[in-house]
Amino acid sequence: MGKTKKGPEGIRNMGKNRKRNGNRNSAVLPAVLMALVMALTGCGQRGKNRNEEYGEVIAGLGDDEQFALEDIGENYDVLFTTDMTYEDGAGHHAALRAAVYYVIDGQACSMGRVESMGTAYPVSYGKRCIYTASEHSLQIYEIDTAKQQLSLKAEYEIIFDETDRISYCCTKDGQEEMISEEAYAKIYKEYEKSTVVSFGYGAGV
């Protein structure tokens, strides 16, 4: 598992964990990771091992990388990978950025990347969606299997004019709409209640 450092300010590159890992038998590592994926299938598709499709992706992770398999309510679990994590103070090895994979036609497909801005806003997920955020914005992504990519469902922003007057904007399907402070607060509460993606496994495990 990559190194993490306690506290939101402790985000760091986990490449330093190579010294701790020492020289591993590289031939054994893929088999160990595959066994790990098999052990995690309990959070997968109903009545079927749906995580095995991610085995090749996971086995190919570098020593700097960690992964998480999360059930967001789709037909398959979503695989997140990252090369940086931090302890968020709530027991999660959270990340600000992650690559996202999903199973399409029996194969693990890269769906793109997501990124939050600031350790107070970790990548998280809700029902059939993925959240990223910053101090003044919130993004909601969905899995688009037809286009084989992440789709930005909506983006919410706090806007300051030249007199520091605050307004709130929502963008959906390329169309901007001004919304109320209450509407922004409501959607932001959904993000606050979402589940932080917690990275607990990696090539250094």
mmCIF file of C-alpha atoms in Angstrom:
data_model
loop_
_atom_site.group_PDB
_atom_site.id
_atom_site.type_symbol
_atom_site.label_atom_id
_atom_site.label_comp_id
_atom_site.label_asym_id
_atom_site.label_seq_id
_atom_site.Cartn_x
_atom_site.Cartn_y
_atom_site.Cartn_z
ATOM 1 C CA MET A 1 0.000 0.000 0.000
ATOM 2 C CA GLY A 2 1.314 3.455 -0.828
ATOM 3 C CA LYS A 3 2.376 5.714 1.984
ATOM 4 C CA THR A 4 0.025 8.284 3.398
ATOM 5 C CA LYS A 5 0.618 11.023 5.908
ATOM 6 C CA LYS A 6 -1.855 12.014 8.593
ATOM 7 C CA GLY A 7 -3.793 15.245 8.277
ATOM 8 C CA PRO A 8 -5.291 17.026 5.255
ATOM 9 C CA GLU A 9 -1.988 18.806 4.653
ATOM 10 C CA GLY A 10 -0.133 15.524 4.498
ATOM 11 C CA ILE A 11 -0.824 14.640 0.877
ATOM 12 C CA ARG A 12 2.345 13.330 -0.639
ATOM 13 C CA ASN A 13 3.699 11.312 -3.524
ATOM 14 C CA MET A 14 3.685 7.675 -2.530
ATOM 15 C CA GLY A 15 6.693 6.776 -4.646
ATOM 16 C CA LYS A 16 8.802 6.808 -1.468
ATOM 17 C CA ASN A 17 7.191 3.562 -0.421
ATOM 18 C CA ARG A 18 9.542 1.685 -2.723
ATOM 19 C CA LYS A 19 12.218 1.712 -0.014
ATOM 20 C CA ARG A 20 9.841 0.160 2.483
ATOM 21 C CA ASN A 21 8.605 -2.451 0.030
ATOM 22 C CA GLY A 22 12.115 -3.666 -0.796
ATOM 23 C CA ASN A 23 12.723 -6.078 -3.645
ATOM 24 C CA ARG A 24 9.597 -8.133 -4.267
ATOM 25 C CA ASN A 25 9.283 -11.123 -6.498
ATOM 26 C CA SER A 26 7.697 -9.472 -9.552
ATOM 27 C CA ALA A 27 6.530 -12.810 -10.910
ATOM 28 C CA VAL A 28 4.461 -13.487 -7.782
ATOM 29 C CA LEU A 29 2.911 -10.020 -7.516
ATOM 30 C CA PRO A 30 0.307 -10.341 -10.334
ATOM 31 C CA ALA A 31 -0.968 -13.594 -8.836
ATOM 32 C CA VAL A 32 -1.234 -11.977 -5.411
ATOM 33 C CA LEU A 33 -3.195 -9.061 -6.851
ATOM 34 C CA MET A 34 -5.509 -11.355 -8.767
ATOM 35 C CA ALA A 35 -6.208 -13.250 -5.557
ATOM 36 C CA LEU A 36 -6.960 -9.937 -3.883
ATOM 37 C CA VAL A 37 -9.457 -9.014 -6.573
ATOM 38 C CA MET A 38 -11.168 -12.374 -6.162
ATOM 39 C CA ALA A 39 -11.421 -11.746 -2.423
ATOM 40 C CA LEU A 40 -13.149 -8.426 -3.040
ATOM 41 C CA THR A 41 -15.915 -9.794 -5.239
ATOM 42 C CA GLY A 42 -18.393 -9.785 -2.373
ATOM 43 C CA CYS A 43 -19.174 -6.124 -3.152
ATOM 44 C CA GLY A 44 -19.824 -6.883 -6.804
ATOM 45 C CA GLN A 45 -22.485 -7.859 -9.254
ATOM 46 C CA ARG A 46 -25.370 -9.957 -8.010
ATOM 47 C CA GLY A 47 -24.525 -13.647 -8.361
ATOM 48 C CA LYS A 48 -21.424 -13.125 -10.483
ATOM 49 C CA ASN A 49 -17.756 -12.303 -10.029
ATOM 50 C CA ARG A 50 -17.680 -8.960 -11.773
ATOM 51 C CA ASN A 51 -14.388 -7.687 -10.412
ATOM 52 C CA GLU A 52 -12.201 -10.183 -12.217
ATOM 53 C CA GLU A 53 -12.367 -8.036 -15.364
ATOM 54 C CA TYR A 54 -10.223 -5.465 -13.550
ATOM 55 C CA GLY A 55 -7.458 -7.959 -12.753
ATOM 56 C CA GLU A 56 -5.166 -6.916 -15.590
ATOM 57 C CA VAL A 57 -5.507 -3.209 -14.782
ATOM 58 C CA ILE A 58 -4.786 -3.806 -11.098
ATOM 59 C CA ALA A 59 -1.865 -6.119 -11.815
ATOM 60 C CA GLY A 60 -0.362 -3.395 -14.001
ATOM 61 C CA LEU A 61 -0.368 -0.731 -11.297
ATOM 62 C CA GLY A 62 2.973 0.684 -10.241
ATOM 63 C CA ASP A 63 4.342 0.690 -6.711
ATOM 64 C CA ASP A 64 3.195 4.314 -6.404
ATOM 65 C CA GLU A 65 -0.436 3.489 -7.139
ATOM 66 C CA GLN A 66 -3.427 2.397 -5.068
ATOM 67 C CA PHE A 67 -6.917 1.349 -6.103
ATOM 68 C CA ALA A 68 -10.468 1.138 -4.814
ATOM 69 C CA LEU A 69 -13.433 -0.894 -6.039
ATOM 70 C CA GLU A 70 -16.706 0.871 -5.241
ATOM 71 C CA ASP A 71 -20.335 -0.087 -5.756
ATOM 72 C CA ILE A 72 -22.037 3.130 -6.838
ATOM 73 C CA GLY A 73 -25.248 1.411 -7.891
ATOM 74 C CA GLU A 74 -24.333 0.495 -11.473
ATOM 75 C CA ASN A 75 -24.321 -3.048 -12.864
ATOM 76 C CA TYR A 76 -20.612 -3.367 -12.109
ATOM 77 C CA ASP A 77 -18.310 -1.954 -9.485
ATOM 78 C CA VAL A 78 -16.269 1.082 -10.491
ATOM 79 C CA LEU A 79 -12.476 0.863 -10.276
ATOM 80 C CA PHE A 80 -10.614 3.983 -9.113
ATOM 81 C CA THR A 81 -6.814 4.254 -9.202
ATOM 82 C CA THR A 82 -4.541 6.997 -7.903
ATOM 83 C CA ASP A 83 -0.882 7.692 -7.162
ATOM 84 C CA MET A 84 -1.540 10.012 -4.206
ATOM 85 C CA THR A 85 -3.661 9.651 -1.096
ATOM 86 C CA TYR A 86 -4.039 11.415 2.237
ATOM 87 C CA GLU A 87 -5.794 10.619 5.497
ATOM 88 C CA ASP A 88 -8.903 12.764 5.670
ATOM 89 C CA GLY A 89 -9.360 12.522 9.445
ATOM 90 C CA ALA A 90 -12.378 10.233 9.079
ATOM 91 C CA GLY A 91 -10.540 6.980 8.465
ATOM 92 C CA HIS A 92 -10.313 7.234 4.693
ATOM 93 C CA HIS A 93 -7.239 7.130 2.480
ATOM 94 C CA ALA A 94 -8.776 9.757 0.215
ATOM 95 C CA ALA A 95 -7.564 11.233 -3.071
ATOM 96 C CA LEU A 96 -7.931 14.464 -4.985
ATOM 97 C CA ARG A 97 -7.514 12.863 -8.374
ATOM 98 C CA ALA A 98 -8.242 9.430 -9.776
ATOM 99 C CA ALA A 99 -8.482 7.452 -12.985
ATOM 100 C CA VAL A 100 -11.833 5.725 -13.417
ATOM 101 C CA TYR A 101 -12.504 2.325 -15.045
ATOM 102 C CA TYR A 102 -15.736 0.490 -15.755
ATOM 103 C CA VAL A 103 -16.629 -2.869 -17.324
ATOM 104 C CA ILE A 104 -18.153 -2.651 -20.800
ATOM 105 C CA ASP A 105 -18.786 -5.749 -22.935
ATOM 106 C CA GLY A 106 -16.821 -7.862 -20.496
ATOM 107 C CA GLN A 107 -13.698 -5.691 -20.543
ATOM 108 C CA ALA A 108 -12.321 -3.038 -18.204
ATOM 109 C CA CYS A 109 -12.437 0.300 -20.011
ATOM 110 C CA SER A 110 -10.762 3.564 -19.063
ATOM 111 C CA MET A 111 -13.530 6.120 -18.572
ATOM 112 C CA GLY A 112 -11.326 9.142 -17.900
ATOM 113 C CA ARG A 113 -10.027 11.013 -14.876
ATOM 114 C CA VAL A 114 -11.589 13.166 -12.162
ATOM 115 C CA GLU A 115 -9.972 15.754 -9.925
ATOM 116 C CA SER A 116 -10.969 17.814 -6.909
ATOM 117 C CA MET A 117 -9.190 20.952 -5.726
ATOM 118 C CA GLY A 118 -8.106 20.938 -2.086
ATOM 119 C CA THR A 119 -7.930 18.243 0.571
ATOM 120 C CA ALA A 120 -11.256 19.345 2.065
ATOM 121 C CA TYR A 121 -12.929 18.050 -1.115
ATOM 122 C CA PRO A 122 -11.978 14.405 -1.765
ATOM 123 C CA VAL A 123 -13.265 12.433 -4.725
ATOM 124 C CA SER A 124 -16.476 10.712 -3.599
ATOM 125 C CA TYR A 125 -19.533 8.953 -4.968
ATOM 126 C CA GLY A 126 -23.277 8.818 -4.552
ATOM 127 C CA LYS A 127 -26.040 6.821 -6.209
ATOM 128 C CA ARG A 128 -24.832 6.253 -9.786
ATOM 129 C CA CYS A 129 -22.605 9.328 -9.723
ATOM 130 C CA ILE A 130 -19.108 10.561 -8.862
ATOM 131 C CA TYR A 131 -18.432 13.896 -7.167
ATOM 132 C CA THR A 132 -15.514 16.328 -7.341
ATOM 133 C CA ALA A 133 -15.445 19.772 -5.780
ATOM 134 C CA SER A 134 -13.496 22.871 -4.827
ATOM 135 C CA GLU A 135 -14.145 25.794 -2.518
ATOM 136 C CA HIS A 136 -16.468 27.417 -5.055
ATOM 137 C CA SER A 137 -17.639 24.608 -7.328
ATOM 138 C CA LEU A 138 -19.113 21.118 -7.462
ATOM 139 C CA GLN A 139 -19.113 18.615 -10.330
ATOM 140 C CA ILE A 140 -21.279 15.522 -10.752
ATOM 141 C CA TYR A 141 -20.204 12.803 -13.208
ATOM 142 C CA GLU A 142 -22.033 9.754 -14.515
ATOM 143 C CA ILE A 143 -20.840 6.561 -16.214
ATOM 144 C CA ASP A 144 -21.724 6.830 -19.921
ATOM 145 C CA THR A 145 -21.429 3.313 -21.333
ATOM 146 C CA ALA A 146 -22.566 4.360 -24.825
ATOM 147 C CA LYS A 147 -19.666 6.814 -25.193
ATOM 148 C CA GLN A 148 -17.372 4.753 -22.947
ATOM 149 C CA GLN A 149 -16.446 7.767 -20.878
ATOM 150 C CA LEU A 150 -17.427 9.833 -17.881
ATOM 151 C CA SER A 151 -20.165 12.335 -18.584
ATOM 152 C CA LEU A 152 -20.402 15.640 -16.702
ATOM 153 C CA LYS A 153 -24.014 15.547 -15.556
ATOM 154 C CA ALA A 154 -23.932 18.963 -13.892
ATOM 155 C CA GLU A 155 -21.573 21.621 -12.585
ATOM 156 C CA TYR A 156 -22.476 24.094 -9.861
ATOM 157 C CA GLU A 157 -20.483 27.269 -9.257
ATOM 158 C CA ILE A 158 -20.366 30.227 -6.906
ATOM 159 C CA ILE A 159 -19.707 33.388 -8.899
ATOM 160 C CA PHE A 160 -18.351 36.691 -7.561
ATOM 161 C CA ASP A 161 -18.818 39.892 -9.570
ATOM 162 C CA GLU A 162 -16.609 43.002 -9.431
ATOM 163 C CA THR A 163 -18.398 44.187 -6.290
ATOM 164 C CA ASP A 164 -18.072 40.745 -4.632
ATOM 165 C CA ARG A 165 -21.767 40.149 -4.972
ATOM 166 C CA ILE A 166 -22.385 36.393 -4.950
ATOM 167 C CA SER A 167 -24.534 34.465 -7.398
ATOM 168 C CA TYR A 168 -24.956 30.775 -8.104
ATOM 169 C CA CYS A 169 -24.873 29.005 -11.455
ATOM 170 C CA CYS A 170 -25.736 25.504 -12.659
ATOM 171 C CA THR A 171 -24.546 24.152 -16.029
ATOM 172 C CA LYS A 172 -26.272 21.125 -17.561
ATOM 173 C CA ASP A 173 -25.893 19.934 -21.165
ATOM 174 C CA GLY A 174 -23.947 23.100 -21.936
ATOM 175 C CA GLN A 175 -26.786 25.333 -20.739
ATOM 176 C CA GLU A 176 -26.156 27.753 -17.873
ATOM 177 C CA GLU A 177 -28.887 28.617 -15.411
ATOM 178 C CA MET A 178 -28.761 30.915 -12.415
ATOM 179 C CA ILE A 179 -30.035 29.216 -9.272
ATOM 180 C CA SER A 180 -30.794 30.275 -5.727
ATOM 181 C CA GLU A 181 -28.434 30.014 -2.771
ATOM 182 C CA GLU A 182 -30.831 27.481 -1.275
ATOM 183 C CA ALA A 183 -30.665 25.302 -4.393
ATOM 184 C CA TYR A 184 -26.865 25.386 -4.324
ATOM 185 C CA ALA A 185 -26.800 24.547 -0.621
ATOM 186 C CA LYS A 186 -29.138 21.603 -1.204
ATOM 187 C CA ILE A 187 -26.950 20.033 -3.886
ATOM 188 C CA TYR A 188 -23.831 20.697 -1.827
ATOM 189 C CA LYS A 189 -25.349 18.828 1.109
ATOM 190 C CA GLU A 190 -25.713 15.819 -1.184
ATOM 191 C CA TYR A 191 -21.972 15.980 -1.792
ATOM 192 C CA GLU A 192 -21.293 16.249 1.942
ATOM 193 C CA LYS A 193 -23.378 13.093 2.493
ATOM 194 C CA SER A 194 -21.635 11.187 -0.305
ATOM 195 C CA THR A 195 -19.133 8.377 0.317
ATOM 196 C CA VAL A 196 -15.431 9.173 0.090
ATOM 197 C CA VAL A 197 -13.527 6.847 -2.233
ATOM 198 C CA SER A 198 -11.075 5.142 0.140
ATOM 199 C CA PHE A 199 -7.973 3.646 -1.455
ATOM 200 C CA GLY A 200 -6.828 0.663 0.546
ATOM 201 C CA TYR A 201 -4.860 -1.562 -1.828
ATOM 202 C CA GLY A 202 -2.038 -1.189 -4.303
ATOM 203 C CA ALA A 203 0.859 -2.887 -6.030
ATOM 204 C CA GLY A 204 2.875 -2.365 -2.884
ATOM 205 C CA VAL A 205 0.462 -4.364 -0.710
#
